[in-house]
Coordinates of C-alpha atoms in Angstrom, one line a residue:
Y1 CA 47.1 39.8 -30.9
R2 CA 50.8 40.8 -31.2
P3 CA 53.1 38.8 -28.2
H4 CA 55.9 41.4 -27.0
L5 CA 58.9 41.3 -25.1
F6 CA 57.4 42.8 -22.0
Q7 CA 53.4 42.4 -21.4
L8 CA 53.2 46.1 -20.1
T9 CA 50.7 47.4 -22.4
A10 CA 47.7 44.8 -21.3
K11 CA 47.3 45.7 -18.0
S12 CA 47.7 49.9 -19.1
D13 CA 45.0 48.7 -22.0
G14 CA 42.5 47.4 -18.9
T15 CA 42.9 50.6 -16.7
L16 CA 42.5 53.2 -19.7
R17 CA 39.4 50.8 -20.7
S18 CA 38.0 50.8 -17.2
L19 CA 38.3 54.6 -16.7
L20 CA 36.7 55.0 -19.9
I21 CA 33.5 52.8 -18.9
R22 CA 33.6 54.9 -15.8
L23 CA 33.6 58.0 -17.6
G24 CA 30.6 57.1 -19.4
I25 CA 28.6 56.3 -16.7
A26 CA 29.5 59.6 -15.1
G27 CA 28.6 61.6 -18.1
A28 CA 25.3 59.9 -18.6
C29 CA 24.5 60.5 -14.7
A30 CA 25.8 63.9 -14.9
G31 CA 23.6 65.0 -17.9
N32 CA 20.5 63.5 -16.7
T33 CA 21.0 64.8 -13.4
M34 CA 21.7 68.2 -14.3
L35 CA 18.2 68.2 -16.6
I36 CA 16.6 67.3 -13.6
A37 CA 18.0 69.9 -11.4
V38 CA 17.0 72.5 -14.5
S39 CA 13.2 71.4 -13.8
L40 CA 13.7 71.4 -9.8
Y41 CA 15.6 75.1 -10.4
Q42 CA 12.6 76.7 -12.5
G43 CA 10.3 75.0 -10.1
Y44 CA 11.2 77.7 -7.3
F45 CA 10.5 80.4 -10.0
T46 CA 7.2 79.7 -11.5
G47 CA 6.1 77.0 -8.8
I48 CA 5.8 73.0 -9.1
E49 CA 3.5 70.9 -7.4
Q50 CA 5.0 69.3 -4.3
H51 CA 4.3 65.5 -5.6
F52 CA 6.2 66.0 -8.9
E53 CA 9.2 67.8 -6.9
V54 CA 9.6 64.8 -4.5
F55 CA 9.7 62.5 -7.5
L56 CA 12.2 64.5 -9.2
R57 CA 14.5 64.0 -5.9
W58 CA 14.4 60.7 -5.8
M59 CA 14.7 60.0 -9.7
S60 CA 17.8 62.1 -9.0
L61 CA 19.2 60.2 -6.2
V62 CA 18.8 56.8 -8.3
I63 CA 20.8 58.2 -11.1
T64 CA 23.5 59.2 -9.1
L65 CA 23.8 55.9 -7.6
P66 CA 25.7 54.3 -10.5
S67 CA 28.1 57.6 -10.4
V68 CA 28.7 57.6 -6.9
F69 CA 29.1 53.5 -6.3
F70 CA 31.1 52.8 -9.4
A71 CA 32.4 56.1 -11.9
A72 CA 33.9 57.4 -8.3
T73 CA 35.6 54.0 -7.0
P74 CA 39.2 54.8 -8.1
F75 CA 38.9 58.3 -5.5
Y76 CA 37.9 56.0 -2.6
Q77 CA 40.6 53.4 -3.4
A78 CA 43.4 56.1 -3.6
A79 CA 42.1 57.8 -0.6
W80 CA 42.0 54.8 1.8
A81 CA 45.4 53.2 0.4
G82 CA 46.8 56.7 1.3
L83 CA 45.7 56.5 4.7
R84 CA 46.7 52.5 4.9
F85 CA 50.2 53.8 4.4
G86 CA 49.9 57.0 6.7
R87 CA 49.5 59.5 3.6
L88 CA 47.3 62.2 3.1
H89 CA 46.3 61.5 -0.8
I90 CA 44.8 64.1 -3.1
D91 CA 41.7 62.0 -3.7
L92 CA 41.1 62.2 0.3
P93 CA 39.1 65.7 0.0
I94 CA 37.6 64.6 -3.0
S95 CA 36.3 61.4 -1.7
L96 CA 34.8 63.0 1.2
G97 CA 33.3 65.9 -0.7
I98 CA 31.5 63.6 -2.9
V99 CA 30.6 61.1 0.2
F100 CA 29.1 64.1 2.2
G101 CA 27.2 66.0 -0.8
F102 CA 25.5 62.5 -1.8
T103 CA 24.9 61.8 1.8
A104 CA 23.6 65.0 3.0
S105 CA 21.4 65.1 -0.7
C106 CA 19.9 61.5 0.3
Y107 CA 18.9 62.9 3.9
N108 CA 17.5 66.2 2.7
T109 CA 15.7 64.1 -0.1
A110 CA 14.1 61.7 2.7
V111 CA 13.2 64.5 5.1
G112 CA 11.7 66.3 2.2
S113 CA 14.6 69.8 2.6
A114 CA 14.7 71.7 -0.6
H115 CA 18.9 71.5 -0.9
V116 CA 19.9 68.4 -3.1
Y117 CA 23.4 68.7 -4.8
F118 CA 22.8 65.5 -6.8
D119 CA 23.8 66.8 -10.1
S120 CA 26.6 68.8 -8.3
V121 CA 28.2 65.6 -7.3
C122 CA 27.8 63.9 -10.7
M123 CA 29.3 66.6 -12.5
L124 CA 32.0 67.1 -10.2
I125 CA 33.0 63.2 -10.6
F126 CA 32.3 63.4 -14.0
L127 CA 34.9 66.5 -14.5
L128 CA 37.6 64.9 -12.2
L129 CA 37.2 61.6 -14.2
I130 CA 38.1 63.8 -17.7
G131 CA 41.0 65.0 -16.0
R132 CA 42.2 61.4 -14.8
F133 CA 41.4 60.0 -18.2
L134 CA 43.4 62.7 -20.3
Q135 CA 46.4 61.9 -17.5
L136 CA 46.6 58.5 -18.0
K137 CA 46.1 58.5 -22.1
A138 CA 48.9 61.0 -21.9
L139 CA 51.2 58.1 -20.0
H140 CA 49.8 55.5 -22.3
R141 CA 51.0 57.2 -25.6
A142 CA 54.2 57.8 -23.9
R143 CA 54.8 54.1 -23.0
E144 CA 53.4 52.8 -26.3
A145 CA 55.9 55.0 -27.9
A146 CA 58.9 53.1 -25.7
E147 CA 57.3 49.4 -26.4
L148 CA 57.5 50.1 -30.4
M149 CA 60.8 48.4 -30.4
P150 CA 59.8 44.8 -29.5
S151 CA 56.5 45.1 -32.1
L152 CA 58.9 45.4 -34.7
L153 CA 60.0 41.8 -34.3
P154 CA 58.4 39.1 -36.2
L155 CA 55.6 36.6 -34.5
T156 CA 57.3 33.6 -35.8
A157 CA 60.7 31.9 -36.5
K158 CA 62.1 29.1 -38.8
R159 CA 63.6 26.6 -36.5
I160 CA 66.1 24.0 -38.2
E161 CA 65.0 20.5 -36.7
S162 CA 67.2 17.4 -38.3
N163 CA 67.7 19.9 -41.4
V164 CA 63.9 20.5 -42.1
T165 CA 62.7 24.0 -41.6
K166 CA 59.9 24.4 -39.3
E167 CA 57.8 27.8 -38.4
V168 CA 57.2 28.0 -34.5
L169 CA 56.2 31.0 -32.5
L170 CA 58.8 33.2 -31.6
S171 CA 58.0 32.2 -27.9
G172 CA 59.0 28.4 -28.9
I173 CA 62.3 29.7 -29.8
S174 CA 65.4 29.1 -27.1
P175 CA 69.2 29.5 -26.9
G176 CA 71.2 26.5 -28.8
D177 CA 68.5 26.5 -31.5
R178 CA 69.3 27.0 -35.2
I179 CA 67.1 29.3 -37.3
L180 CA 66.7 30.2 -40.9
V181 CA 66.3 33.8 -41.8
G182 CA 64.5 34.6 -45.2
P183 CA 65.3 37.6 -47.7
G184 CA 63.8 41.0 -46.0
E185 CA 62.9 39.5 -42.8
V186 CA 64.1 40.9 -39.7
V187 CA 66.2 38.7 -37.3
P188 CA 64.1 37.8 -34.1
V189 CA 66.8 36.6 -31.6
D190 CA 70.7 37.5 -30.9
G191 CA 73.0 34.8 -32.6
T192 CA 76.1 34.0 -34.4
L193 CA 75.7 33.4 -38.3
E194 CA 76.5 30.1 -39.6
G195 CA 76.4 30.9 -43.4
K196 CA 79.6 32.3 -44.9
H197 CA 77.9 35.5 -45.7
A198 CA 75.1 37.8 -44.7
E199 CA 73.9 41.4 -45.5
L200 CA 72.3 43.2 -42.8
D201 CA 70.1 46.6 -42.2
L202 CA 71.3 47.5 -38.8
S203 CA 70.0 51.0 -38.5
F204 CA 67.4 50.1 -36.2
I205 CA 70.0 48.7 -33.7
S206 CA 73.0 51.2 -34.0
G207 CA 71.8 53.6 -36.4
E208 CA 74.3 52.5 -39.1
S209 CA 72.4 53.5 -42.2
R210 CA 74.3 51.5 -44.5
A211 CA 74.3 47.9 -45.3
I212 CA 76.7 45.6 -43.2
E213 CA 78.5 42.8 -44.2
R214 CA 78.5 39.6 -41.7
T215 CA 80.8 36.7 -42.3
H216 CA 80.5 32.9 -40.5
G217 CA 80.8 33.4 -36.5
D218 CA 79.9 37.2 -36.8
S219 CA 77.3 38.2 -34.3
V220 CA 73.8 38.5 -35.6
F221 CA 71.2 40.9 -33.3
A222 CA 67.5 40.8 -33.1
G223 CA 66.2 43.9 -35.1
S224 CA 68.5 43.8 -37.9
R225 CA 66.7 43.4 -41.4
N226 CA 68.3 40.2 -43.7
L227 CA 69.0 42.6 -47.1
G228 CA 70.7 39.4 -48.8
L229 CA 69.8 35.8 -49.3
E230 CA 68.7 33.4 -46.7
F231 CA 71.1 32.3 -44.2
S232 CA 71.0 29.9 -40.8
M233 CA 72.2 31.3 -37.6
K234 CA 72.5 29.7 -33.8
V235 CA 70.4 31.3 -31.5
L236 CA 72.1 32.8 -28.2
A237 CA 69.2 35.2 -26.6
V238 CA 65.9 35.5 -27.1
S239 CA 63.5 37.5 -25.3
H240 CA 64.6 40.5 -22.9
Q241 CA 67.8 38.7 -22.7
T242 CA 68.5 40.2 -26.3
R243 CA 70.1 43.4 -26.6
L244 CA 67.1 44.8 -27.9
G245 CA 65.2 43.7 -25.1
K246 CA 68.3 45.1 -22.5
L247 CA 67.4 48.4 -24.4
L248 CA 64.3 48.4 -23.9
T249 CA 64.4 47.3 -20.0
V250 CA 66.9 50.8 -19.5
V251 CA 64.1 52.4 -21.2
Q252 CA 61.3 51.3 -19.3
D253 CA 63.2 51.4 -15.7
A254 CA 63.8 55.1 -16.4
A255 CA 60.6 56.2 -17.0
Q256 CA 59.5 55.1 -13.4
H257 CA 61.6 57.6 -11.9
K258 CA 59.9 61.2 -11.2
A259 CA 60.9 64.4 -11.6
Q260 CA 61.8 66.9 -9.1
V261 CA 59.0 69.1 -9.8
V262 CA 56.7 65.9 -9.3
K263 CA 58.2 65.0 -6.3
L264 CA 57.9 68.5 -4.9
T265 CA 54.2 69.2 -6.0
D266 CA 53.7 65.9 -4.3
R267 CA 54.9 66.8 -0.7
L268 CA 53.1 70.3 -1.5
T269 CA 49.8 68.3 -2.4
G270 CA 49.9 66.7 1.2
Y271 CA 50.6 69.6 3.4
F272 CA 47.6 71.4 1.2
V273 CA 45.3 68.3 1.8
S274 CA 46.0 68.6 5.7
A275 CA 45.2 72.3 5.5
V276 CA 42.0 71.8 3.7
L277 CA 40.7 68.9 5.9
F278 CA 41.6 71.4 8.7
F279 CA 39.9 74.6 8.0
A280 CA 37.1 72.3 6.4
S281 CA 36.7 71.1 10.0
L282 CA 37.0 74.6 11.6
T283 CA 34.0 75.4 8.7
F284 CA 31.9 73.1 10.5
A285 CA 32.5 74.1 13.9
I286 CA 31.7 77.9 13.4
W287 CA 28.5 77.1 11.3
I288 CA 27.5 74.3 13.8
G289 CA 26.4 76.7 16.2
D290 CA 23.4 78.0 13.4
S291 CA 22.1 74.6 12.4
F292 CA 23.6 71.1 11.4
E293 CA 22.4 71.9 8.0
A294 CA 24.1 75.3 7.5
A295 CA 27.3 73.4 8.6
L296 CA 27.1 70.6 6.2
D297 CA 26.2 73.1 3.3
H298 CA 28.9 75.3 4.2
T299 CA 32.0 72.5 4.7
L300 CA 30.7 70.9 1.4
A301 CA 31.0 74.1 -0.5
F302 CA 34.4 74.3 1.1
L303 CA 35.8 70.9 0.6
V304 CA 34.5 71.4 -3.4
V305 CA 36.0 74.7 -4.0
T306 CA 39.4 73.6 -2.5
C307 CA 39.9 70.7 -4.3
P308 CA 43.5 70.4 -4.9
C309 CA 43.4 68.6 -8.2
A310 CA 45.3 71.6 -10.2
L311 CA 47.9 71.4 -7.7
G312 CA 48.0 67.7 -8.0
L313 CA 47.8 66.9 -11.4
A314 CA 49.5 69.9 -13.1
A315 CA 53.1 68.8 -12.9
P316 CA 52.1 65.0 -14.1
V317 CA 49.9 66.0 -16.7
A318 CA 52.2 68.9 -18.5
L319 CA 55.1 66.3 -18.3
S320 CA 52.8 63.6 -19.6
V321 CA 51.9 65.4 -22.6
A322 CA 55.3 66.7 -23.3
L323 CA 56.2 63.0 -23.5
A324 CA 53.5 61.7 -25.6
R325 CA 53.9 64.8 -28.1
A326 CA 57.9 63.6 -27.9
A327 CA 57.0 59.9 -28.5
S328 CA 54.5 61.6 -31.6
K329 CA 57.8 62.8 -33.0
N330 CA 59.7 59.3 -32.4
M331 CA 61.6 61.1 -29.7
I332 CA 61.5 58.6 -26.6
I333 CA 62.6 60.4 -23.2
R334 CA 64.6 58.4 -20.7
S335 CA 61.9 59.9 -17.6
E336 CA 60.3 62.5 -16.5
E337 CA 63.4 63.8 -14.6
A338 CA 65.5 64.2 -17.7
L339 CA 62.7 66.3 -19.6
Q340 CA 63.0 68.6 -16.3
K341 CA 66.9 68.7 -16.5
L342 CA 66.8 69.4 -20.3
A343 CA 66.1 73.6 -19.7
E344 CA 69.5 73.4 -17.7
A345 CA 71.2 71.8 -19.9
R346 CA 74.4 73.3 -21.5
L347 CA 76.1 70.1 -22.7
F348 CA 73.9 68.3 -25.9
F349 CA 75.1 65.0 -27.5
F350 CA 72.8 64.4 -30.5
D351 CA 72.2 61.3 -32.7
K352 CA 72.9 61.1 -36.3
T353 CA 70.8 59.1 -38.3
G354 CA 66.8 59.9 -37.7
T355 CA 67.7 62.7 -35.9
L356 CA 70.1 65.3 -37.6
T357 CA 70.0 63.7 -40.8
Q358 CA 67.0 61.5 -42.6
P359 CA 66.9 57.8 -42.0
G360 CA 68.0 56.5 -45.1
L361 CA 70.4 57.1 -47.9
D362 CA 69.4 59.2 -51.3
L363 CA 70.7 60.2 -54.5
N364 CA 72.7 63.0 -54.5
N365 CA 72.9 63.8 -58.0
I366 CA 74.7 62.2 -61.7
W367 CA 77.0 62.6 -63.7
L368 CA 78.1 61.7 -66.9
R369 CA 81.3 60.8 -68.2
Q370 CA 82.0 62.9 -71.6
A371 CA 85.9 63.2 -73.1
S372 CA 87.4 62.6 -69.8
E373 CA 84.9 65.2 -68.0
W374 CA 82.0 64.9 -65.5
I375 CA 78.7 66.6 -66.7
P376 CA 76.0 67.0 -64.1
F377 CA 72.6 65.3 -65.1
G378 CA 71.0 68.3 -65.6
E379 CA 72.9 69.8 -68.1
L380 CA 72.3 66.5 -70.5
N381 CA 69.5 66.6 -73.2
P382 CA 66.4 65.2 -72.3
D383 CA 66.9 61.9 -74.3
L384 CA 70.1 61.1 -73.1
Q385 CA 69.1 61.2 -69.3
N386 CA 66.1 59.4 -70.2
K387 CA 68.6 56.9 -71.7
I388 CA 70.6 56.7 -68.6
I389 CA 67.4 56.4 -66.4
A390 CA 65.9 53.5 -68.1
V391 CA 69.2 51.8 -68.1
V392 CA 69.5 52.3 -64.1
R393 CA 65.7 51.1 -63.5
G394 CA 66.2 48.2 -65.6
L395 CA 69.2 47.1 -64.1
E396 CA 67.8 47.6 -60.7
A397 CA 64.2 46.4 -60.7
E398 CA 63.2 44.4 -58.0
I399 CA 66.7 43.8 -56.5
E400 CA 66.3 43.9 -52.8
H401 CA 69.1 46.0 -51.9
P402 CA 69.1 49.6 -50.2
H403 CA 70.8 51.3 -53.0
A404 CA 68.9 49.2 -55.5
E405 CA 65.6 50.9 -53.8
I406 CA 67.0 54.4 -53.7
L407 CA 67.8 54.5 -57.2
R408 CA 64.4 53.1 -57.5
Q409 CA 62.4 55.5 -55.5
S410 CA 64.9 58.5 -56.8
L411 CA 64.2 57.9 -60.8
A412 CA 60.4 56.8 -60.8
G413 CA 59.4 60.5 -61.2
N414 CA 61.7 60.9 -64.2
N415 CA 61.1 58.4 -66.7
H416 CA 58.6 55.3 -66.2
S417 CA 60.2 53.1 -68.9
E418 CA 63.1 50.6 -68.4
V419 CA 65.4 48.8 -70.5
R420 CA 64.7 45.0 -70.5
F421 CA 67.9 42.8 -69.9
K422 CA 67.6 39.2 -71.0
K423 CA 70.1 38.3 -67.9
R424 CA 71.2 39.7 -65.1
R425 CA 72.7 39.0 -62.0
F426 CA 73.1 40.4 -58.5
L427 CA 76.7 40.3 -56.9
H428 CA 77.0 40.9 -52.7
G429 CA 78.6 43.8 -52.0
K430 CA 79.5 44.6 -55.6
G431 CA 76.6 45.4 -57.7
V432 CA 74.4 44.5 -60.5
E433 CA 75.2 43.4 -64.0
G434 CA 73.0 42.9 -67.2
E435 CA 73.1 41.7 -70.6
A436 CA 70.8 43.9 -72.8
S437 CA 69.4 42.2 -76.5
N438 CA 71.8 43.6 -78.4
G439 CA 74.6 42.2 -76.3
E440 CA 75.5 45.3 -74.2
I441 CA 77.0 44.5 -70.7
W442 CA 75.8 47.0 -68.4
R443 CA 76.9 47.2 -65.0
I444 CA 76.3 49.3 -61.8
G445 CA 77.9 48.9 -58.5
S446 CA 80.8 49.9 -56.3
L447 CA 84.4 51.4 -57.6
G448 CA 85.8 48.2 -55.9
W449 CA 84.1 45.9 -58.2
Y450 CA 85.1 47.8 -60.9
R451 CA 88.5 47.6 -60.4
E452 CA 88.7 44.1 -60.6
F453 CA 87.3 44.7 -64.4
G454 CA 90.7 47.2 -64.9
V455 CA 88.3 50.1 -65.0
E456 CA 91.1 52.8 -64.4
E457 CA 91.4 55.3 -61.3
L458 CA 88.5 57.9 -62.1
N459 CA 88.9 61.5 -60.9
M460 CA 85.5 61.8 -59.4
P461 CA 83.2 64.9 -59.3
A462 CA 84.6 67.0 -56.0
Q463 CA 80.8 66.3 -54.5
V464 CA 80.9 62.5 -55.0
S465 CA 84.4 62.0 -53.6
E466 CA 83.1 63.9 -50.3
N467 CA 80.2 61.3 -50.3
F468 CA 79.9 57.7 -49.0
S469 CA 78.6 55.6 -51.8
P470 CA 79.5 56.4 -55.1
L471 CA 78.3 53.8 -57.7
L472 CA 79.8 53.6 -61.5
L473 CA 77.4 52.7 -64.4
T474 CA 79.3 51.1 -67.1
L475 CA 78.6 49.8 -70.7
N476 CA 81.3 47.2 -71.9
Q477 CA 83.5 48.1 -68.9
R478 CA 83.7 52.0 -70.3
P479 CA 82.2 54.1 -67.7
I480 CA 79.3 56.2 -68.4
A481 CA 77.9 57.7 -65.3
I482 CA 78.6 58.2 -61.3
M483 CA 75.9 58.3 -59.0
G484 CA 76.4 59.7 -55.5
I485 CA 74.4 58.4 -52.6
G486 CA 74.9 60.0 -49.2
E487 CA 73.0 61.5 -46.4
V488 CA 70.9 64.6 -46.2
L489 CA 70.0 66.7 -43.5
K490 CA 66.8 66.8 -42.1
V491 CA 64.8 70.5 -42.5
G492 CA 65.9 72.9 -39.2
S493 CA 69.1 70.4 -38.4
K494 CA 71.5 73.7 -39.0
E495 CA 69.3 76.1 -37.3
L496 CA 68.4 74.0 -34.5
L497 CA 72.4 73.6 -33.7
K498 CA 73.0 77.3 -34.6
L499 CA 70.3 78.3 -31.9
L500 CA 72.0 76.0 -29.1
R501 CA 75.7 77.3 -30.1
N502 CA 74.1 80.7 -29.5
N503 CA 72.9 80.2 -25.8
G504 CA 76.6 78.7 -25.1
S505 CA 76.2 75.4 -25.7
E506 CA 78.8 72.1 -26.3
I507 CA 77.3 70.0 -29.0
H508 CA 78.9 66.5 -29.6
L509 CA 77.7 63.6 -32.3
L510 CA 76.8 60.6 -31.5
S511 CA 76.4 57.7 -34.5
G512 CA 76.7 53.7 -34.6
D513 CA 78.1 54.9 -38.6
R514 CA 81.7 54.3 -39.2
I515 CA 83.9 57.5 -38.1
N516 CA 84.8 58.6 -41.5
R517 CA 80.8 58.7 -42.2
V518 CA 80.5 60.8 -39.0
V519 CA 83.0 63.1 -40.0
V520 CA 81.5 64.1 -43.0
A521 CA 77.9 64.7 -41.7
A522 CA 79.7 66.9 -39.2
K523 CA 80.9 69.3 -41.9
L524 CA 77.8 69.8 -43.2
L525 CA 76.6 70.5 -39.3
G526 CA 79.4 72.5 -38.6
I527 CA 80.5 70.3 -35.7
E528 CA 83.8 70.3 -34.4
E529 CA 85.7 66.6 -35.1
N530 CA 86.9 66.4 -31.7
R531 CA 83.2 66.2 -30.7
L532 CA 82.5 63.4 -32.5
H533 CA 81.9 60.0 -31.5
G534 CA 81.5 56.8 -34.0
E535 CA 80.6 53.3 -34.3
L536 CA 78.8 53.1 -31.2
L537 CA 76.2 50.8 -30.0
P538 CA 72.8 52.1 -28.2
E539 CA 74.2 51.1 -24.8
D540 CA 77.2 53.1 -25.7
K541 CA 75.1 56.2 -26.4
A542 CA 72.7 55.9 -23.4

């Protein structure tokens, strides 16, 4: 079992499991009573001995008992709860139909009448439970999507006690504690950095796709990932008091509000149920002059045929399925009401990272420096290409940094060999330096790092100068190649924005990235600069 910030899934899981058990029992009862009904109906045409007919009716009654008294109890409970609060619930005519149908069948079985409806009652319960189960399943999936955020937090934390590190459950951490966060680990709480330096991935918190540096005393938030060496921090907030927990609270609170179309169908359902009960009573009054059995048969048929399930369930199920499908595509919609209003929206705010652009960065291209000119990687001869790839792979091997991972993944399919370095060192915020067996010093890193070594200013290719993170590869302080690390648009992003513009919509771009990076993405997407909003926190975007 994995602890979460809020224990909302436990109750919904239990409800879903209980409904599934009821559905299975109802299905078994419906199947068996239908088999018996076929035998009884066949007997009406071909003949059947009376003692067999009586036995089959009583057998149907016994088989129907679990369905009526266990599987159908959610309908009775909802109908009774509605009456207690002065409301005519959608399940009231359903419950009356089930009870009257079962009661009439029991009476007819006892007196030896030919009309029994055990198969119809069981099948009605089974089909209604299928609809309820599908509705609850869709709601459950949508809720699960909203609860993915806290599930990404670690189960435990390393608490520092008297200079000794002890691993404890996250629930045992309190404000004021000191904890240790190792390389690659997710920060479990909000707090302040005690060490001198930390490099964090905040993409989960702010959408910032590039590593962010933090120094002593800076804030560190739950959900951040440590990209550098281990660091210590002082805990300020835990659980639902963290920024992540508060964000989740906003999503969950909004999900409780019903859409206007659901509120409308709720009102209509009340009127419809009233009308059904009125005409059911009228039907009984009309046929009672013929016989009690005829009145009961016609009233029961009316209640079953006029079951208002479609009216009461259509809107909630449609919205729930839409929310679930959105959740399966990593979209969390604040509420059903927001989904309904989307059809009328003409002002759109898009988050950048993960929505219009890929969630991470990618290697756009490599250029080789030759005689003060930059030659695209694709125009180089294969041997030179393989040499560059081998050096880069050797330098970045096993380095825990987003840029290193991007380079390894991008170059993995081109060349499986790599240069072996006898010495390597990784410098935070700068790059990687390696000494080959022949004494050559290779470096790959940021342009700012190279200026410390006196590397001259470079006239970079236009494609790189427009990019976010140029990486320079040098041999003995001589520029060899430059690599452009940048964002990639998602397939269909431009087409979607074009469609919205053609419909007269105004489009804004939101991002946790620095504004200069947002401007670059906006140019690719065709969004005006006066409609850009950068360096935003999740709550700012909401």
